[in-house]
Amino acid sequence: MLTIKAINKPKSISSAQVLRDIQQAFNPSKLFAPWLHSERTRISREREHQRHRRKHKRIDVKVGHGGTLDPMATGVLIVGVGKGTKHLQTFLGCTKTYEATILFGAATDTYDVFGKVLSTAPYAHVTRKAVEEALKTFRGSINQKPPLFSALRMDGKRLYEYAREGKEIPRKIQERPVRTESLEIREWLPAGSHQYAWPKDEADDEQKYVAVNVLYLGEARGSTEGLLHDHDESPNINSSHGTKRRRDGDDVLTSTSSAAKRHELSYVPLVSRTPQQASQIDKKEIYLTGGNQERPRETEPKHAPPAARLSMTVTSGFYVRSLCHDLGQAVGSLGIMSELVRTRQGEFEVGQNVLEYDDLSKGEDVWAPKVTQMLDDWQGKVTAKLVNWSSDVDKSAEIQ
């Protein structure tokens, strides 16, 4: 069985949990009983030492996803079933469409509302016109710096692991080339007109110290070599033999530096500044500092700061959280991501050809016909591609 489908991931659960929920629904079903029987038969024919290694492992329907979504995000999660898991890599390079909400006036360690507040900034001057003007610099081909709380690897260790342990990373996080094919304000939410709010938890001095030394590393703080590949864009496969994850060395990528980088945060950390550097600081510069903060934390606003719902189509490797963080600074304030929906990935789009997550709990009579249709559609596309390939081969042979 080879199929690719998509499911509408709900909020507050991980992509891995969605896979487990799919398995829980598929394992006892009539639809996947033939596949499970075939797997058991295949395993029974294996050599004795191979069967011995598997004897304590349950046989599950093999599923995997083609690009994870953060727990706070909802929307399209591409899922491969059976041999379809081997084709998930083809979806990592396709474009994705998102709808995101940015809330101005605060910065967090995670770049979203689930992190701890590092700093706040004035936001009364932030208008729709100012944001629309700033968005122009984020369209097209740009260089983007991934957030510290991400699954990228540096020296075999995930960046979020460094952050959670309160450790500085070995090198500066390099920017990566990405492309924004479209980026627009879908809705402007004036101050006090919405329910979004800054997080209540504020980072302590030690956490702020780590943040300022990681997010604003100076040029003298080590090599800029060795940027990491985005594990968030790697397939994750759950099968009867456990969960396959890429090894430490599999997703490390060497990146070249650029002399003229857009949106480069080239600040020297406050704790590393010389008296001369400190005296030359532009008063409009925004810091995420610990200890001796040069910008005091804004008091809790009487009304929610302004926010904006953005719609964008982007290439693989793009971080919407980073866009919100950088956009906040571009308008002379700060910004965090408050909501995220992936409405489309490749050919799959919410409301058109995506299975609703709630259907899983409604029973096989509800989800099986929809999954069967998705299976047939995918098989039809695979067959069409094979026919076209065969035709091209025949034409090539005739020419020769």
Coordinates of C-alpha atoms in Angstrom, one line a residue:
M1 CA 0.0 0.0 0.0
L2 CA 1.4 3.4 -1.0
T3 CA -0.5 6.5 -0.2
I4 CA 0.0 10.2 0.7
K5 CA -2.8 12.1 2.4
A6 CA -3.1 15.1 4.6
I7 CA -4.9 15.8 7.9
N8 CA -6.0 19.1 9.5
K9 CA -3.9 19.2 12.7
P10 CA -5.6 20.7 15.7
K11 CA -4.1 23.1 18.2
S12 CA -2.1 22.1 21.3
I13 CA -0.9 18.7 20.2
S14 CA 2.3 17.7 18.5
S15 CA 2.7 16.4 15.0
A16 CA 4.0 13.1 16.5
Q17 CA 0.9 12.8 18.6
V18 CA -1.2 13.1 15.5
L19 CA 0.6 10.2 14.0
R20 CA 0.0 8.1 17.1
D21 CA -3.7 9.0 17.0
I22 CA -3.8 8.0 13.3
Q23 CA -2.2 4.6 14.1
Q24 CA -4.7 4.1 16.9
A25 CA -7.6 4.5 14.5
F26 CA -6.0 2.6 11.6
N27 CA -4.6 -0.4 13.5
P28 CA -7.9 -2.2 14.3
S29 CA -9.7 -1.1 11.1
K30 CA -11.0 -3.3 8.3
L31 CA -9.4 -0.9 5.7
F32 CA -5.9 -1.6 6.8
A33 CA -6.3 -5.2 7.9
P34 CA -5.0 -6.6 4.6
W35 CA -1.8 -4.5 4.9
L36 CA -1.2 -5.6 8.5
H37 CA -1.8 -9.3 7.5
S38 CA 0.8 -8.8 4.7
E39 CA 3.3 -7.4 7.1
R40 CA 2.8 -10.2 9.6
T41 CA 3.3 -12.7 6.7
R42 CA 6.4 -11.0 5.5
I43 CA 7.9 -11.0 9.0
S44 CA 7.1 -14.7 9.5
R45 CA 9.2 -15.5 6.5
E46 CA 12.3 -13.7 7.8
R47 CA 15.3 -15.5 9.2
E48 CA 15.2 -16.6 12.8
H49 CA 17.6 -14.0 14.1
Q50 CA 15.5 -11.2 12.4
R51 CA 12.3 -12.5 13.9
H52 CA 14.0 -12.6 17.3
R53 CA 14.8 -8.9 17.1
R54 CA 11.2 -8.1 16.3
K55 CA 9.3 -10.5 18.6
H56 CA 8.6 -7.9 21.3
K57 CA 7.6 -5.2 18.8
R58 CA 3.9 -4.6 17.9
I59 CA 3.0 -4.4 14.3
D60 CA 1.4 -1.0 13.5
V61 CA 0.3 0.7 10.4
K62 CA 3.3 2.5 9.2
V63 CA 2.7 6.3 9.0
G64 CA 5.0 9.4 8.9
H65 CA 4.6 13.1 8.3
G66 CA 6.2 15.4 5.7
G67 CA 7.1 18.5 7.7
T68 CA 6.2 19.1 11.3
L69 CA 3.9 21.8 12.7
D70 CA 4.5 23.4 16.1
P71 CA 2.0 22.3 18.8
M72 CA 0.4 25.8 18.8
A73 CA -0.1 25.6 15.0
T74 CA -3.0 24.1 13.1
G75 CA -3.6 23.1 9.5
V76 CA -2.2 20.9 6.8
L77 CA 0.0 18.0 8.0
I78 CA 1.0 15.7 5.1
V79 CA 0.9 12.0 6.1
G80 CA 2.4 9.0 4.3
V81 CA 0.9 5.6 4.9
G82 CA 2.8 2.3 4.2
K83 CA 5.3 2.7 1.4
G84 CA 4.1 6.3 1.0
T85 CA 6.4 7.2 3.9
K86 CA 9.3 6.7 1.4
H87 CA 7.9 9.6 -0.7
L88 CA 7.5 12.2 2.0
Q89 CA 10.9 13.8 1.2
T90 CA 9.4 15.1 -2.1
F91 CA 7.0 17.4 -0.1
L92 CA 9.8 19.1 1.9
G93 CA 10.7 21.4 -0.9
C94 CA 7.2 22.5 -1.9
T95 CA 5.8 25.8 -1.1
K96 CA 3.5 26.4 1.9
T97 CA 0.8 28.9 2.6
Y98 CA 0.3 30.2 6.2
E99 CA -2.0 32.6 8.0
A100 CA -0.3 34.0 11.1
T101 CA -1.1 36.6 13.7
I102 CA 1.6 38.9 15.0
L103 CA 1.2 40.8 18.3
F104 CA 3.4 43.9 18.7
G105 CA 5.2 45.3 21.7
A106 CA 7.0 42.3 23.2
A107 CA 9.7 39.8 22.5
T108 CA 10.0 36.2 23.9
D109 CA 12.7 33.6 23.9
T110 CA 10.6 31.4 21.6
Y111 CA 9.4 34.2 19.3
D112 CA 5.8 33.3 20.2
V113 CA 3.2 33.6 22.9
F114 CA 4.3 30.4 24.6
G115 CA 7.8 31.7 25.5
K116 CA 9.0 33.9 28.3
V117 CA 9.1 37.7 27.9
L118 CA 12.6 39.0 27.3
S119 CA 11.7 42.7 26.7
T120 CA 8.8 45.0 25.8
A121 CA 8.8 48.1 23.7
P122 CA 6.5 51.0 22.8
Y123 CA 3.8 50.2 20.2
A124 CA 1.5 53.2 20.0
H125 CA 3.3 54.3 16.8
V126 CA 2.7 51.0 15.0
T127 CA 0.1 51.4 12.3
R128 CA -1.2 49.4 9.4
K129 CA 0.6 51.7 7.0
A130 CA 3.9 51.3 8.8
V131 CA 3.6 47.5 8.8
E132 CA 2.6 47.4 5.1
E133 CA 5.7 49.5 4.3
A134 CA 7.9 47.2 6.4
L135 CA 6.6 44.1 4.7
K136 CA 8.1 45.2 1.4
T137 CA 11.5 44.3 2.7
F138 CA 10.5 40.7 3.5
R139 CA 9.1 39.8 0.1
G140 CA 11.1 37.9 -2.5
S141 CA 14.5 36.3 -1.8
I142 CA 15.7 37.2 1.7
N143 CA 18.1 35.8 4.3
Q144 CA 16.4 34.7 7.6
K145 CA 17.8 33.9 10.9
P146 CA 16.1 30.8 12.5
P147 CA 14.9 31.1 16.2
L148 CA 16.9 29.8 19.0
F149 CA 14.0 27.5 20.0
S150 CA 14.2 25.3 16.9
A151 CA 15.1 21.8 16.1
L152 CA 18.2 22.8 14.1
R153 CA 21.4 21.0 15.1
M154 CA 24.7 22.6 16.0
D155 CA 27.5 20.2 16.8
G156 CA 25.0 17.3 17.0
K157 CA 22.8 19.0 19.5
R158 CA 19.4 20.7 18.9
L159 CA 19.3 24.5 19.4
Y160 CA 16.3 24.2 21.8
E161 CA 18.4 21.9 24.0
Y162 CA 21.0 24.6 24.4
A163 CA 18.3 27.1 25.3
R164 CA 16.5 24.8 27.8
E165 CA 19.8 24.1 29.5
G166 CA 20.7 27.8 29.7
K167 CA 23.9 27.3 27.7
E168 CA 25.3 29.5 25.0
I169 CA 25.6 28.0 21.5
P170 CA 29.1 27.2 20.1
R171 CA 28.7 29.6 17.2
K172 CA 26.5 32.3 15.8
I173 CA 23.2 31.1 14.2
Q174 CA 23.6 31.9 10.5
E175 CA 21.0 33.3 8.3
R176 CA 19.6 31.1 5.6
P177 CA 18.3 32.0 2.1
V178 CA 14.5 31.6 1.9
R179 CA 11.9 33.1 -0.4
T180 CA 8.5 34.8 0.2
E181 CA 6.4 34.5 -2.8
S182 CA 3.5 36.5 -1.4
L183 CA 3.1 38.4 1.9
E184 CA 0.1 40.6 2.8
I185 CA -1.9 41.9 5.7
R186 CA -5.2 40.0 5.7
E187 CA -6.6 41.9 8.7
W188 CA -5.5 44.8 10.9
L189 CA -6.4 44.5 14.6
P190 CA -6.2 47.9 16.3
A191 CA -5.2 48.1 20.0
G192 CA -7.9 46.8 22.3
S193 CA -10.0 45.2 19.5
H194 CA -8.8 41.6 20.0
Q195 CA -8.1 38.9 22.5
Y196 CA -4.4 38.4 22.0
A197 CA -2.1 39.2 24.9
W198 CA 1.6 39.1 25.9
P199 CA 2.7 36.0 27.9
K200 CA 2.5 36.4 31.7
D201 CA 5.9 34.8 32.4
E202 CA 9.0 36.9 32.2
A203 CA 12.5 35.5 31.7
D204 CA 14.8 35.8 34.7
D205 CA 18.2 37.6 34.4
E206 CA 20.1 34.4 33.6
Q207 CA 17.7 33.5 30.8
K208 CA 18.0 37.0 29.4
Y209 CA 21.7 36.9 29.6
V210 CA 21.7 33.7 27.5
A211 CA 19.3 35.2 25.0
V212 CA 21.3 38.4 24.4
N213 CA 24.5 36.4 23.9
V214 CA 22.8 33.9 21.6
L215 CA 20.5 36.1 19.6
Y216 CA 22.9 39.0 19.2
L217 CA 26.3 37.4 19.0
G218 CA 29.1 39.7 18.0
E219 CA 31.4 39.0 15.1
A220 CA 34.3 38.1 17.4
R221 CA 32.4 35.3 19.2
G222 CA 33.6 32.4 17.0
S223 CA 33.2 31.0 13.5
T224 CA 30.2 31.5 11.3
E225 CA 30.7 28.1 9.7
G226 CA 28.5 25.1 10.2
L227 CA 24.8 26.1 9.8
L228 CA 22.3 23.4 10.4
H229 CA 19.7 21.7 8.3
D230 CA 16.1 22.3 9.5
H231 CA 14.9 19.1 11.3
D232 CA 11.4 20.6 11.4
E233 CA 11.3 20.0 7.7
S234 CA 12.4 16.3 8.0
P235 CA 10.0 13.4 7.6
N236 CA 9.1 11.7 10.8
I237 CA 8.1 8.1 10.5
N238 CA 6.2 5.9 13.0
S239 CA 6.1 2.3 12.1
S240 CA 5.8 -1.1 13.6
H241 CA 9.5 -1.0 14.3
G242 CA 9.3 2.2 16.3
T243 CA 10.0 5.8 15.4
K244 CA 12.8 6.6 12.9
R245 CA 14.7 9.7 13.5
R246 CA 17.7 11.1 11.6
R247 CA 21.0 10.6 13.3
D248 CA 23.0 13.6 14.6
G249 CA 25.2 13.8 11.5
D250 CA 22.4 13.4 8.9
D251 CA 21.0 16.9 9.0
V252 CA 24.1 19.1 9.4
L253 CA 24.6 21.4 6.5
T254 CA 27.5 23.7 5.9
S255 CA 26.4 27.2 4.7
T256 CA 28.4 30.0 3.2
S257 CA 28.2 33.5 4.7
S258 CA 27.0 36.5 2.8
A259 CA 28.7 39.8 2.8
A260 CA 25.5 41.8 2.5
K261 CA 22.8 40.1 4.5
R262 CA 19.3 41.5 4.8
H263 CA 17.7 41.8 8.2
E264 CA 21.1 41.0 9.9
L265 CA 21.0 41.4 13.6
S266 CA 24.6 42.7 13.9
Y267 CA 24.4 44.0 17.5
V268 CA 27.2 43.5 19.9
P269 CA 25.8 42.0 23.1
L270 CA 25.4 44.5 25.9
V271 CA 27.6 42.4 28.2
S272 CA 30.3 42.4 25.6
R273 CA 30.3 46.2 24.7
T274 CA 33.2 48.4 25.5
P275 CA 32.5 51.8 27.0
Q276 CA 33.2 53.4 23.6
Q277 CA 30.7 51.1 21.9
A278 CA 28.1 51.8 24.7
S279 CA 28.5 55.5 24.2
Q280 CA 27.8 55.2 20.5
I281 CA 24.5 53.4 20.9
D282 CA 21.5 54.7 18.9
K283 CA 18.8 55.6 21.4
K284 CA 16.2 54.0 19.1
E285 CA 18.0 50.6 19.2
I286 CA 16.0 47.9 20.8
Y287 CA 17.7 45.5 23.2
L288 CA 16.8 42.1 24.7
T289 CA 18.9 42.5 27.8
G290 CA 19.3 41.0 31.1
G291 CA 20.6 42.5 34.3
N292 CA 21.2 46.2 33.6
Q293 CA 18.5 46.8 31.0
E294 CA 18.8 49.9 29.0
R295 CA 15.1 49.8 28.1
P296 CA 12.8 49.2 31.1
R297 CA 10.0 46.7 30.7
E298 CA 6.8 48.3 29.6
T299 CA 4.0 48.0 32.2
E300 CA 1.1 45.7 31.4
P301 CA -0.9 47.6 28.7
K302 CA -4.4 48.8 29.5
H303 CA -5.5 47.7 26.1
A304 CA -4.0 44.9 24.0
P305 CA -1.3 46.1 21.7
P306 CA -2.1 46.2 17.9
A307 CA -1.9 43.0 16.0
A308 CA -2.1 41.9 12.4
R309 CA -3.2 38.8 10.6
L310 CA -0.7 38.0 7.8
S311 CA -1.1 35.7 4.8
M312 CA 2.0 34.4 3.1
T313 CA 3.3 31.8 0.7
V314 CA 6.9 30.7 1.4
T315 CA 9.5 28.2 0.5
S316 CA 10.9 25.4 2.5
G317 CA 12.9 26.3 5.6
F318 CA 11.0 29.5 6.3
Y319 CA 10.2 30.3 10.0
V320 CA 7.1 32.3 10.5
R321 CA 8.2 33.0 14.1
S322 CA 11.3 34.7 12.8
L323 CA 9.3 36.8 10.4
C324 CA 7.1 38.1 13.4
H325 CA 10.2 38.7 15.5
D326 CA 12.0 40.6 12.7
L327 CA 8.9 42.5 11.6
G328 CA 8.4 43.8 15.1
Q329 CA 11.9 45.3 15.0
A330 CA 11.4 46.6 11.5
V331 CA 8.6 48.9 12.7
G332 CA 10.6 50.2 15.7
S333 CA 8.9 47.9 18.3
L334 CA 8.9 44.1 19.0
G335 CA 6.7 41.3 17.8
I336 CA 5.7 37.7 18.7
M337 CA 3.6 35.1 16.8
S338 CA 0.3 34.6 18.5
E339 CA -1.4 32.2 16.1
L340 CA -0.4 30.1 13.1
V341 CA -2.4 28.1 10.5
R342 CA -0.8 26.2 7.6
T343 CA -3.6 26.4 5.0
R344 CA -1.8 24.7 2.2
Q345 CA 1.3 22.5 1.5
G346 CA 2.0 21.5 -2.0
E347 CA -1.3 20.2 -3.5
F348 CA -3.1 19.7 -0.2
E349 CA -5.3 22.5 1.1
V350 CA -7.6 22.8 4.2
G351 CA -11.2 22.5 3.2
Q352 CA -10.6 20.7 -0.1
N353 CA -8.6 17.5 0.2
V354 CA -7.5 17.3 3.8
L355 CA -9.0 14.8 6.4
E356 CA -10.4 16.5 9.5
Y357 CA -8.7 15.3 12.7
D358 CA -12.1 15.0 14.5
D359 CA -13.1 12.3 11.9
L360 CA -10.7 9.9 13.5
S361 CA -12.8 9.7 16.7
K362 CA -16.1 9.3 14.7
G363 CA -15.3 5.8 13.7
E364 CA -14.2 4.0 10.6
D365 CA -17.5 4.5 8.9
V366 CA -16.7 8.2 8.8
W367 CA -13.0 8.4 8.0
A368 CA -12.5 5.2 5.9
P369 CA -14.4 6.5 2.8
K370 CA -12.4 9.7 2.8
V371 CA -9.1 7.9 3.3
T372 CA -10.0 5.5 0.5
Q373 CA -10.7 8.3 -1.8
M374 CA -7.4 9.9 -1.0
L375 CA -5.7 6.6 -1.6
D376 CA -7.3 6.2 -5.0
D377 CA -6.5 9.8 -5.9
W378 CA -2.8 9.3 -5.0
Q379 CA -2.6 6.0 -6.8
G380 CA -4.1 7.6 -9.9
K381 CA -1.5 10.3 -9.8
V382 CA 1.3 7.8 -9.4
T383 CA -0.1 5.7 -12.3
A384 CA -0.3 8.9 -14.5
K385 CA 3.3 9.8 -13.8
L386 CA 4.4 6.2 -14.7
V387 CA 2.5 6.3 -17.9
N388 CA 4.0 9.7 -18.9
W389 CA 7.5 8.4 -17.9
S390 CA 7.0 5.3 -20.1
S391 CA 5.8 7.4 -23.0
D392 CA 8.8 9.7 -22.7
V393 CA 11.1 6.6 -22.7
D394 CA 9.5 5.2 -25.8
K395 CA 9.8 8.5 -27.6
S396 CA 13.5 8.7 -26.7
A397 CA 14.1 5.2 -28.0
E398 CA 12.4 6.1 -31.3
I399 CA 14.6 9.1 -31.8
Q400 CA 17.8 7.0 -31.2

